[in-house]
PDB file of C-alpha atoms in Angstrom:
ATOM      1  CA  UNK P   1      10.923   4.709  14.218  1.00 91.00           C
ATOM      2  CA  UNK P   2      10.711   4.303  10.443  1.00 95.00           C
ATOM      3  CA  UNK P   3       7.752   6.610   9.804  1.00 97.00           C
ATOM      4  CA  UNK P   4       5.937   9.111  12.031  1.00 97.00           C
ATOM      5  CA  UNK P   5       2.844  11.195  11.347  1.00 98.00           C
ATOM      6  CA  UNK P   6       2.047  14.038  13.728  1.00 97.00           C
ATOM      7  CA  UNK P   7      -1.433  15.634  13.557  1.00 97.00           C
ATOM      8  CA  UNK P   8      -1.690  15.457   9.778  1.00 97.00           C
ATOM      9  CA  UNK P   9      -4.557  17.385   8.204  1.00 97.00           C
ATOM     10  CA  UNK P  10      -5.340  17.665   4.520  1.00 96.00           C
ATOM     11  CA  UNK P  11      -7.802  19.927   2.742  1.00 96.00           C
ATOM     12  CA  UNK P  12      -7.484  19.923  -1.070  1.00 92.00           C
ATOM     13  CA  UNK P  13      -7.514  23.251  -2.929  1.00 89.00           C
ATOM     14  CA  UNK P  14     -11.041  24.666  -3.330  1.00 88.00           C
ATOM     15  CA  UNK P  15     -12.434  22.237  -0.736  1.00 89.00           C
ATOM     16  CA  UNK P  16     -14.315  23.603   2.259  1.00 88.00           C
ATOM     17  CA  UNK P  17     -13.885  20.528   4.457  1.00 91.00           C
ATOM     18  CA  UNK P  18     -10.787  18.452   5.229  1.00 94.00           C
ATOM     19  CA  UNK P  19     -10.351  14.943   3.863  1.00 95.00           C
ATOM     20  CA  UNK P  20      -8.057  14.052   6.781  1.00 97.00           C
ATOM     21  CA  UNK P  21      -8.042  15.532  10.287  1.00 97.00           C
ATOM     22  CA  UNK P  22      -5.414  15.141  13.032  1.00 97.00           C
ATOM     23  CA  UNK P  23      -3.953  11.828  11.852  1.00 97.00           C
ATOM     24  CA  UNK P  24      -1.111  10.636  14.097  1.00 98.00           C
ATOM     25  CA  UNK P  25       0.548   7.219  14.108  1.00 97.00           C
ATOM     26  CA  UNK P  26       3.964   5.589  13.671  1.00 97.00           C
ATOM     27  CA  UNK P  27       5.275   2.685  11.593  1.00 98.00           C
ATOM     28  CA  UNK P  28       8.183   0.553  12.808  1.00 97.00           C
ATOM     29  CA  UNK P  29      10.634  -1.435  10.700  1.00 97.00           C
ATOM     30  CA  UNK P  30       9.288  -4.935  10.053  1.00 97.00           C
ATOM     31  CA  UNK P  31       5.709  -3.870  10.817  1.00 98.00           C
ATOM     32  CA  UNK P  32       2.591  -4.335   8.686  1.00 98.00           C
ATOM     33  CA  UNK P  33      -0.299  -1.929   9.218  1.00 98.00           C
ATOM     34  CA  UNK P  34      -3.731  -2.450   7.675  1.00 97.00           C
ATOM     35  CA  UNK P  35      -5.850   0.648   7.020  1.00 97.00           C
ATOM     36  CA  UNK P  36      -9.573   0.082   6.652  1.00 96.00           C
ATOM     37  CA  UNK P  37     -12.813   2.059   6.487  1.00 94.00           C
ATOM     38  CA  UNK P  38     -15.654   2.707   4.062  1.00 91.00           C
ATOM     39  CA  UNK P  39     -15.246   4.395   0.686  1.00 88.00           C
ATOM     40  CA  UNK P  40     -14.457   8.064   1.204  1.00 87.00           C
ATOM     41  CA  UNK P  41     -12.935   7.566   4.652  1.00 92.00           C
ATOM     42  CA  UNK P  42      -9.569   8.978   3.505  1.00 94.00           C
ATOM     43  CA  UNK P  43      -7.548   5.784   3.040  1.00 95.00           C
ATOM     44  CA  UNK P  44      -6.226   6.443  -0.470  1.00 94.00           C
ATOM     45  CA  UNK P  45      -5.707  10.111   0.388  1.00 95.00           C
ATOM     46  CA  UNK P  46      -3.473   9.024   3.256  1.00 97.00           C
ATOM     47  CA  UNK P  47      -1.342   6.886   0.933  1.00 97.00           C
ATOM     48  CA  UNK P  48      -0.985   9.793  -1.492  1.00 95.00           C
ATOM     49  CA  UNK P  49       0.324  11.988   1.316  1.00 97.00           C
ATOM     50  CA  UNK P  50       2.813   9.319   2.332  1.00 97.00           C
ATOM     51  CA  UNK P  51       4.078   9.134  -1.264  1.00 95.00           C
ATOM     52  CA  UNK P  52       4.113  12.950  -1.591  1.00 94.00           C
ATOM     53  CA  UNK P  53       1.616  13.013  -4.416  1.00 94.00           C
ATOM     54  CA  UNK P  54      -0.187  15.493  -2.151  1.00 94.00           C
ATOM     55  CA  UNK P  55       1.116  17.707   0.651  1.00 94.00           C
ATOM     56  CA  UNK P  56      -0.440  17.962   4.138  1.00 96.00           C
ATOM     57  CA  UNK P  57      -2.223  21.196   4.960  1.00 96.00           C
ATOM     58  CA  UNK P  58      -1.005  20.932   8.551  1.00 96.00           C
ATOM     59  CA  UNK P  59       1.159  18.605  10.621  1.00 96.00           C
ATOM     60  CA  UNK P  60       4.379  16.842   9.727  1.00 96.00           C
ATOM     61  CA  UNK P  61       5.591  13.489   8.418  1.00 97.00           C
ATOM     62  CA  UNK P  62       9.016  12.122   9.340  1.00 97.00           C
ATOM     63  CA  UNK P  63      10.955   9.365   7.552  1.00 96.00           C
ATOM     64  CA  UNK P  64      13.765   8.066   9.759  1.00 95.00           C
ATOM     65  CA  UNK P  65      13.499  11.342  11.654  1.00 94.00           C
ATOM     66  CA  UNK P  66      13.789  13.495   8.495  1.00 94.00           C
ATOM     67  CA  UNK P  67      10.967  15.889   7.654  1.00 95.00           C
ATOM     68  CA  UNK P  68       9.237  14.894   4.410  1.00 94.00           C
ATOM     69  CA  UNK P  69       9.365  18.491   3.172  1.00 92.00           C
ATOM     70  CA  UNK P  70      13.176  18.409   3.213  1.00 93.00           C
ATOM     71  CA  UNK P  71      13.338  15.344   0.942  1.00 93.00           C
ATOM     72  CA  UNK P  72      13.404  15.450  -2.864  1.00 92.00           C
ATOM     73  CA  UNK P  73      10.052  13.914  -3.955  1.00 92.00           C
ATOM     74  CA  UNK P  74      11.509  11.576  -6.593  1.00 89.00           C
ATOM     75  CA  UNK P  75      14.136  10.229  -4.188  1.00 90.00           C
ATOM     76  CA  UNK P  76      11.491   9.876  -1.490  1.00 94.00           C
ATOM     77  CA  UNK P  77       9.366   7.766  -3.835  1.00 93.00           C
ATOM     78  CA  UNK P  78      12.257   5.357  -4.287  1.00 91.00           C
ATOM     79  CA  UNK P  79      12.253   4.856  -0.517  1.00 95.00           C
ATOM     80  CA  UNK P  80       8.460   4.969  -0.064  1.00 97.00           C
ATOM     81  CA  UNK P  81       6.886   2.939  -2.872  1.00 96.00           C
ATOM     82  CA  UNK P  82       3.178   3.248  -3.700  1.00 96.00           C
ATOM     83  CA  UNK P  83       1.329   0.513  -5.615  1.00 95.00           C
ATOM     84  CA  UNK P  84      -2.039   1.859  -6.725  1.00 89.00           C
ATOM     85  CA  UNK P  85      -5.309  -0.037  -6.923  1.00 84.00           C
ATOM     86  CA  UNK P  86      -5.279   0.086 -10.747  1.00 80.00           C
ATOM     87  CA  UNK P  87      -1.685  -0.778 -11.683  1.00 79.00           C
ATOM     88  CA  UNK P  88      -0.217   0.081 -15.070  1.00 81.00           C
ATOM     89  CA  UNK P  89       2.715  -1.732 -16.658  1.00 82.00           C
ATOM     90  CA  UNK P  90       3.500   1.144 -19.067  1.00 79.00           C
ATOM     91  CA  UNK P  91       2.947  -1.049 -22.129  1.00 85.00           C
ATOM     92  CA  UNK P  92       5.984  -3.165 -21.268  1.00 91.00           C
ATOM     93  CA  UNK P  93       6.309  -6.919 -21.095  1.00 94.00           C
ATOM     94  CA  UNK P  94       6.416  -8.336 -17.577  1.00 96.00           C
ATOM     95  CA  UNK P  95      10.174  -8.979 -17.636  1.00 95.00           C
ATOM     96  CA  UNK P  96      10.843  -5.399 -18.743  1.00 95.00           C
ATOM     97  CA  UNK P  97       8.465  -3.822 -16.249  1.00 95.00           C
ATOM     98  CA  UNK P  98      10.254  -5.636 -13.411  1.00 96.00           C
ATOM     99  CA  UNK P  99      13.688  -4.634 -14.679  1.00 96.00           C
ATOM    100  CA  UNK P 100      12.861  -1.006 -15.490  1.00 94.00           C
ATOM    101  CA  UNK P 101      12.908   0.535 -11.973  1.00 93.00           C
ATOM    102  CA  UNK P 102      16.221  -1.214 -11.275  1.00 95.00           C
ATOM    103  CA  UNK P 103      17.703   0.082 -14.507  1.00 95.00           C
ATOM    104  CA  UNK P 104      16.723   3.604 -13.439  1.00 91.00           C
ATOM    105  CA  UNK P 105      18.805   3.053 -10.303  1.00 91.00           C
ATOM    106  CA  UNK P 106      21.776   1.840 -12.406  1.00 93.00           C
ATOM    107  CA  UNK P 107      21.677  -1.635 -10.878  1.00 94.00           C
ATOM    108  CA  UNK P 108      24.039  -4.077 -12.612  1.00 96.00           C
ATOM    109  CA  UNK P 109      22.475  -6.463 -15.144  1.00 96.00           C
ATOM    110  CA  UNK P 110      23.450  -9.591 -13.171  1.00 96.00           C
ATOM    111  CA  UNK P 111      21.850  -8.172 -10.025  1.00 96.00           C
ATOM    112  CA  UNK P 112      18.690  -7.294 -11.956  1.00 97.00           C
ATOM    113  CA  UNK P 113      18.474 -10.853 -13.310  1.00 96.00           C
ATOM    114  CA  UNK P 114      18.876 -12.334  -9.819  1.00 97.00           C
ATOM    115  CA  UNK P 115      16.287 -10.026  -8.284  1.00 97.00           C
ATOM    116  CA  UNK P 116      13.774 -10.960 -10.975  1.00 97.00           C
ATOM    117  CA  UNK P 117      14.372 -14.665 -10.319  1.00 96.00           C
ATOM    118  CA  UNK P 118      13.944 -14.140  -6.575  1.00 97.00           C
ATOM    119  CA  UNK P 119      10.776 -12.027  -6.789  1.00 97.00           C
ATOM    120  CA  UNK P 120       9.259 -14.486  -9.300  1.00 97.00           C
ATOM    121  CA  UNK P 121       9.790 -17.317  -6.825  1.00 96.00           C
ATOM    122  CA  UNK P 122       8.342 -15.307  -3.945  1.00 97.00           C
ATOM    123  CA  UNK P 123       5.156 -14.433  -5.838  1.00 96.00           C
ATOM    124  CA  UNK P 124       4.916 -17.622  -7.898  1.00 95.00           C
ATOM    125  CA  UNK P 125       5.143 -15.693 -11.170  1.00 95.00           C
ATOM    126  CA  UNK P 126       5.031 -18.241 -13.989  1.00 94.00           C
ATOM    127  CA  UNK P 127       7.656 -18.259 -16.746  1.00 93.00           C
ATOM    128  CA  UNK P 128       5.063 -17.763 -19.456  1.00 93.00           C
ATOM    129  CA  UNK P 129       4.034 -14.434 -17.891  1.00 95.00           C
ATOM    130  CA  UNK P 130       7.384 -12.788 -18.624  1.00 95.00           C
ATOM    131  CA  UNK P 131       6.747 -12.168 -22.324  1.00 94.00           C
ATOM    132  CA  UNK P 132       3.185 -10.930 -21.810  1.00 94.00           C
ATOM    133  CA  UNK P 133       2.053  -7.306 -21.816  1.00 91.00           C
ATOM    134  CA  UNK P 134      -0.606  -5.970 -19.462  1.00 87.00           C
ATOM    135  CA  UNK P 135      -3.230  -6.558 -22.184  1.00 89.00           C
ATOM    136  CA  UNK P 136      -2.420 -10.277 -21.967  1.00 93.00           C
ATOM    137  CA  UNK P 137      -2.765 -10.416 -18.171  1.00 92.00           C
ATOM    138  CA  UNK P 138      -5.857 -10.476 -16.001  1.00 92.00           C
ATOM    139  CA  UNK P 139      -6.434  -7.596 -13.579  1.00 91.00           C
ATOM    140  CA  UNK P 140      -5.374  -9.859 -10.719  1.00 92.00           C
ATOM    141  CA  UNK P 141      -2.187 -10.872 -12.509  1.00 93.00           C
ATOM    142  CA  UNK P 142      -1.384  -7.195 -13.136  1.00 93.00           C
ATOM    143  CA  UNK P 143      -1.825  -6.530  -9.429  1.00 94.00           C
ATOM    144  CA  UNK P 144       0.674  -9.256  -8.564  1.00 95.00           C
ATOM    145  CA  UNK P 145       3.229  -7.918 -11.065  1.00 95.00           C
ATOM    146  CA  UNK P 146       2.776  -4.358  -9.778  1.00 95.00           C
ATOM    147  CA  UNK P 147       3.390  -5.497  -6.186  1.00 96.00           C
ATOM    148  CA  UNK P 148       6.461  -7.449  -7.293  1.00 97.00           C
ATOM    149  CA  UNK P 149       7.723  -4.386  -9.193  1.00 95.00           C
ATOM    150  CA  UNK P 150       7.302  -2.281  -6.064  1.00 95.00           C
ATOM    151  CA  UNK P 151       9.186  -4.733  -3.889  1.00 97.00           C
ATOM    152  CA  UNK P 152      11.985  -5.532  -6.318  1.00 96.00           C
ATOM    153  CA  UNK P 153      13.514  -2.099  -5.658  1.00 95.00           C
ATOM    154  CA  UNK P 154      13.769  -2.970  -1.931  1.00 95.00           C
ATOM    155  CA  UNK P 155      12.095   0.205  -0.601  1.00 96.00           C
ATOM    156  CA  UNK P 156      12.043   1.166   3.063  1.00 97.00           C
ATOM    157  CA  UNK P 157       8.252   1.452   3.010  1.00 98.00           C
ATOM    158  CA  UNK P 158       5.677  -0.201   0.752  1.00 98.00           C
ATOM    159  CA  UNK P 159       2.216   1.370   0.379  1.00 98.00           C
ATOM    160  CA  UNK P 160      -0.473  -0.882  -1.103  1.00 97.00           C
ATOM    161  CA  UNK P 161      -3.928   0.362  -2.092  1.00 95.00           C
ATOM    162  CA  UNK P 162      -6.334  -2.597  -2.159  1.00 94.00           C
ATOM    163  CA  UNK P 163      -3.664  -5.001  -3.476  1.00 93.00           C
ATOM    164  CA  UNK P 164      -5.864  -8.111  -3.308  1.00 93.00           C
ATOM    165  CA  UNK P 165      -9.144  -6.614  -4.531  1.00 90.00           C
ATOM    166  CA  UNK P 166      -9.113  -8.674  -7.737  1.00 89.00           C
ATOM    167  CA  UNK P 167      -7.648 -11.899  -6.380  1.00 93.00           C
ATOM    168  CA  UNK P 168      -9.427 -15.042  -5.263  1.00 94.00           C
ATOM    169  CA  UNK P 169      -9.058 -15.923  -1.587  1.00 94.00           C
ATOM    170  CA  UNK P 170      -6.341 -18.545  -2.036  1.00 95.00           C
ATOM    171  CA  UNK P 171      -4.205 -16.321  -4.257  1.00 95.00           C
ATOM    172  CA  UNK P 172      -4.739 -13.380  -1.889  1.00 96.00           C
ATOM    173  CA  UNK P 173      -3.407 -15.504   0.975  1.00 96.00           C
ATOM    174  CA  UNK P 174      -0.299 -16.395  -1.018  1.00 96.00           C
ATOM    175  CA  UNK P 175       0.352 -12.778  -2.000  1.00 97.00           C
ATOM    176  CA  UNK P 176      -0.088 -11.498   1.559  1.00 97.00           C
ATOM    177  CA  UNK P 177       2.175 -14.277   2.860  1.00 97.00           C
ATOM    178  CA  UNK P 178       4.908 -13.197   0.417  1.00 97.00           C
ATOM    179  CA  UNK P 179       4.489  -9.541   1.408  1.00 97.00           C
ATOM    180  CA  UNK P 180       4.646 -10.419   5.101  1.00 97.00           C
ATOM    181  CA  UNK P 181       7.767 -12.566   4.658  1.00 97.00           C
ATOM    182  CA  UNK P 182       9.581  -9.834   2.720  1.00 97.00           C
ATOM    183  CA  UNK P 183       8.511  -7.136   5.192  1.00 97.00           C
ATOM    184  CA  UNK P 184       9.946  -9.118   8.103  1.00 97.00           C
ATOM    185  CA  UNK P 185      13.101 -10.355   6.383  1.00 96.00           C
ATOM    186  CA  UNK P 186      14.050  -6.958   4.936  1.00 95.00           C
ATOM    187  CA  UNK P 187      12.834  -5.016   7.986  1.00 97.00           C
ATOM    188  CA  UNK P 188      10.852  -2.641   5.820  1.00 97.00           C
ATOM    189  CA  UNK P 189       7.482  -1.167   6.755  1.00 98.00           C
ATOM    190  CA  UNK P 190       4.246  -1.971   4.924  1.00 98.00           C
ATOM    191  CA  UNK P 191       0.896  -0.157   4.953  1.00 98.00           C
ATOM    192  CA  UNK P 192      -1.997  -1.954   3.259  1.00 97.00           C
ATOM    193  CA  UNK P 193      -5.442  -0.538   2.517  1.00 97.00           C
ATOM    194  CA  UNK P 194      -7.709  -3.561   2.769  1.00 93.00           C
ATOM    195  CA  UNK P 195     -11.434  -4.179   3.223  1.00 89.00           C
ATOM    196  CA  UNK P 196     -11.094  -7.934   3.743  1.00 92.00           C
ATOM    197  CA  UNK P 197     -10.963  -8.040   7.536  1.00 93.00           C
ATOM    198  CA  UNK P 198     -10.481 -11.813   7.807  1.00 93.00           C
ATOM    199  CA  UNK P 199      -7.183 -11.475   5.948  1.00 94.00           C
ATOM    200  CA  UNK P 200      -6.285  -8.210   7.681  1.00 94.00           C
ATOM    201  CA  UNK P 201      -6.577  -9.981  11.036  1.00 93.00           C
ATOM    202  CA  UNK P 202      -4.091 -12.634   9.919  1.00 95.00           C
ATOM    203  CA  UNK P 203      -1.599 -10.572   7.956  1.00 96.00           C
ATOM    204  CA  UNK P 204      -1.148  -7.325   9.874  1.00 96.00           C
ATOM    205  CA  UNK P 205       0.459  -6.286  13.136  1.00 97.00           C
ATOM    206  CA  UNK P 206      -1.719  -3.222  13.631  1.00 97.00           C
ATOM    207  CA  UNK P 207      -5.025  -1.911  12.381  1.00 97.00           C
ATOM    208  CA  UNK P 208      -6.014   1.692  11.635  1.00 97.00           C
ATOM    209  CA  UNK P 209      -9.711   2.419  11.171  1.00 97.00           C
ATOM    210  CA  UNK P 210     -10.594   5.659   9.384  1.00 96.00           C
ATOM    211  CA  UNK P 211     -14.020   7.247   9.227  1.00 93.00           C
ATOM    212  CA  UNK P 212     -14.813  10.655   7.749  1.00 92.00           C
ATOM    213  CA  UNK P 213     -11.109  11.446   7.576  1.00 95.00           C
ATOM    214  CA  UNK P 214     -10.508  10.773  11.260  1.00 96.00           C
ATOM    215  CA  UNK P 215      -8.529   7.996  12.896  1.00 97.00           C
ATOM    216  CA  UNK P 216     -11.027   6.252  15.158  1.00 95.00           C
ATOM    217  CA  UNK P 217      -8.988   3.169  15.971  1.00 95.00           C
ATOM    218  CA  UNK P 218      -5.272   2.346  16.193  1.00 97.00           C
ATOM    219  CA  UNK P 219      -4.749  -1.055  17.808  1.00 96.00           C
ATOM    220  CA  UNK P 220      -2.616  -4.150  17.697  1.00 97.00           C
ATOM    221  CA  UNK P 221      -4.387  -6.665  15.471  1.00 95.00           C
ATOM    222  CA  UNK P 222      -4.332  -9.203  18.287  1.00 94.00           C
ATOM    223  CA  UNK P 223      -6.463  -6.901  20.468  1.00 95.00           C
ATOM    224  CA  UNK P 224      -9.016  -5.798  17.842  1.00 94.00           C
ATOM    225  CA  UNK P 225     -12.622  -6.923  18.248  1.00 92.00           C
ATOM    226  CA  UNK P 226     -12.974  -7.831  14.580  1.00 91.00           C
ATOM    227  CA  UNK P 227     -16.654  -8.700  14.775  1.00 91.00           C
ATOM    228  CA  UNK P 228     -17.495  -5.366  16.378  1.00 91.00           C
ATOM    229  CA  UNK P 229     -15.347  -3.544  13.826  1.00 91.00           C
ATOM    230  CA  UNK P 230     -17.216  -5.238  10.982  1.00 90.00           C
ATOM    231  CA  UNK P 231     -20.493  -4.057  12.519  1.00 90.00           C
ATOM    232  CA  UNK P 232     -19.136  -0.505  12.804  1.00 88.00           C
ATOM    233  CA  UNK P 233     -18.141  -0.492   9.146  1.00 89.00           C
ATOM    234  CA  UNK P 234     -21.523  -1.836   8.037  1.00 89.00           C
ATOM    235  CA  UNK P 235     -23.301   0.834  10.090  1.00 87.00           C
ATOM    236  CA  UNK P 236     -21.090   3.555   8.598  1.00 84.00           C
ATOM    237  CA  UNK P 237     -21.757   2.228   5.081  1.00 84.00           C
ATOM    238  CA  UNK P 238     -25.523   2.219   5.722  1.00 82.00           C
ATOM    239  CA  UNK P 239     -25.393   5.784   7.035  1.00 79.00           C
ATOM    240  CA  UNK P 240     -23.325   6.919   4.063  1.00 74.00           C
ATOM    241  CA  UNK P 241     -25.749   5.338   1.576  1.00 71.00           C
ATOM    242  CA  UNK P 242     -28.721   6.962   3.343  1.00 64.00           C
ATOM    243  CA  UNK P 243     -27.117  10.382   2.926  1.00 62.00           C
ATOM    244  CA  UNK P 244     -27.023   9.869  -0.852  1.00 58.00           C
ATOM    245  CA  UNK P 245     -30.672   8.845  -1.111  1.00 53.00           C
TER     246      UNK P 245
END
């Protein structure tokens, strides 16, 4: 198994209540998992734990059978790549931002050039994007480049936090298709935080539903009652809003 979580709990410093409680699941090579739930359910917190930006309070995480705590964080992050909801291109032009992580790994220039050509084809990145900075790209375009940058390093696991939030439906379909194709062909594992259940149903193998930091549902996508799940989420959102009133 590529990734295993065993009874993960997380309470940030100075917090009196946990943000995650007893989270257990596994991710296989070639598998896509969608994580959903209302705001505050613990989805982004989970991704941060998987990228070692935070450490679990209890429980353990294993990558290919190795305990996370035994792995050097920077090397782990090369194997487990996180693409945040608000991507930054570090002030670089698109071509440079795609090449940069490969240069850090001392990849040969010819290989870098070929990988950029390949990833551009997979995500339909236009030639006139390459000389643009992030200020010359839309938010949606920046999301696409950030996903491509994450995948160009060929990680074992890709973590995506709302990767299609700023894309129209057609573009979102194309991006998720590319992610799915790469996940299967490279036998990596992908975990996507996504609120768009119609697309989650089509582009994931399994679904995790979080509520109040607890894992309420872990099912194959083919066996999920998507209509009932949507009703559950709406009810949870209504309850959450009522608590703030």
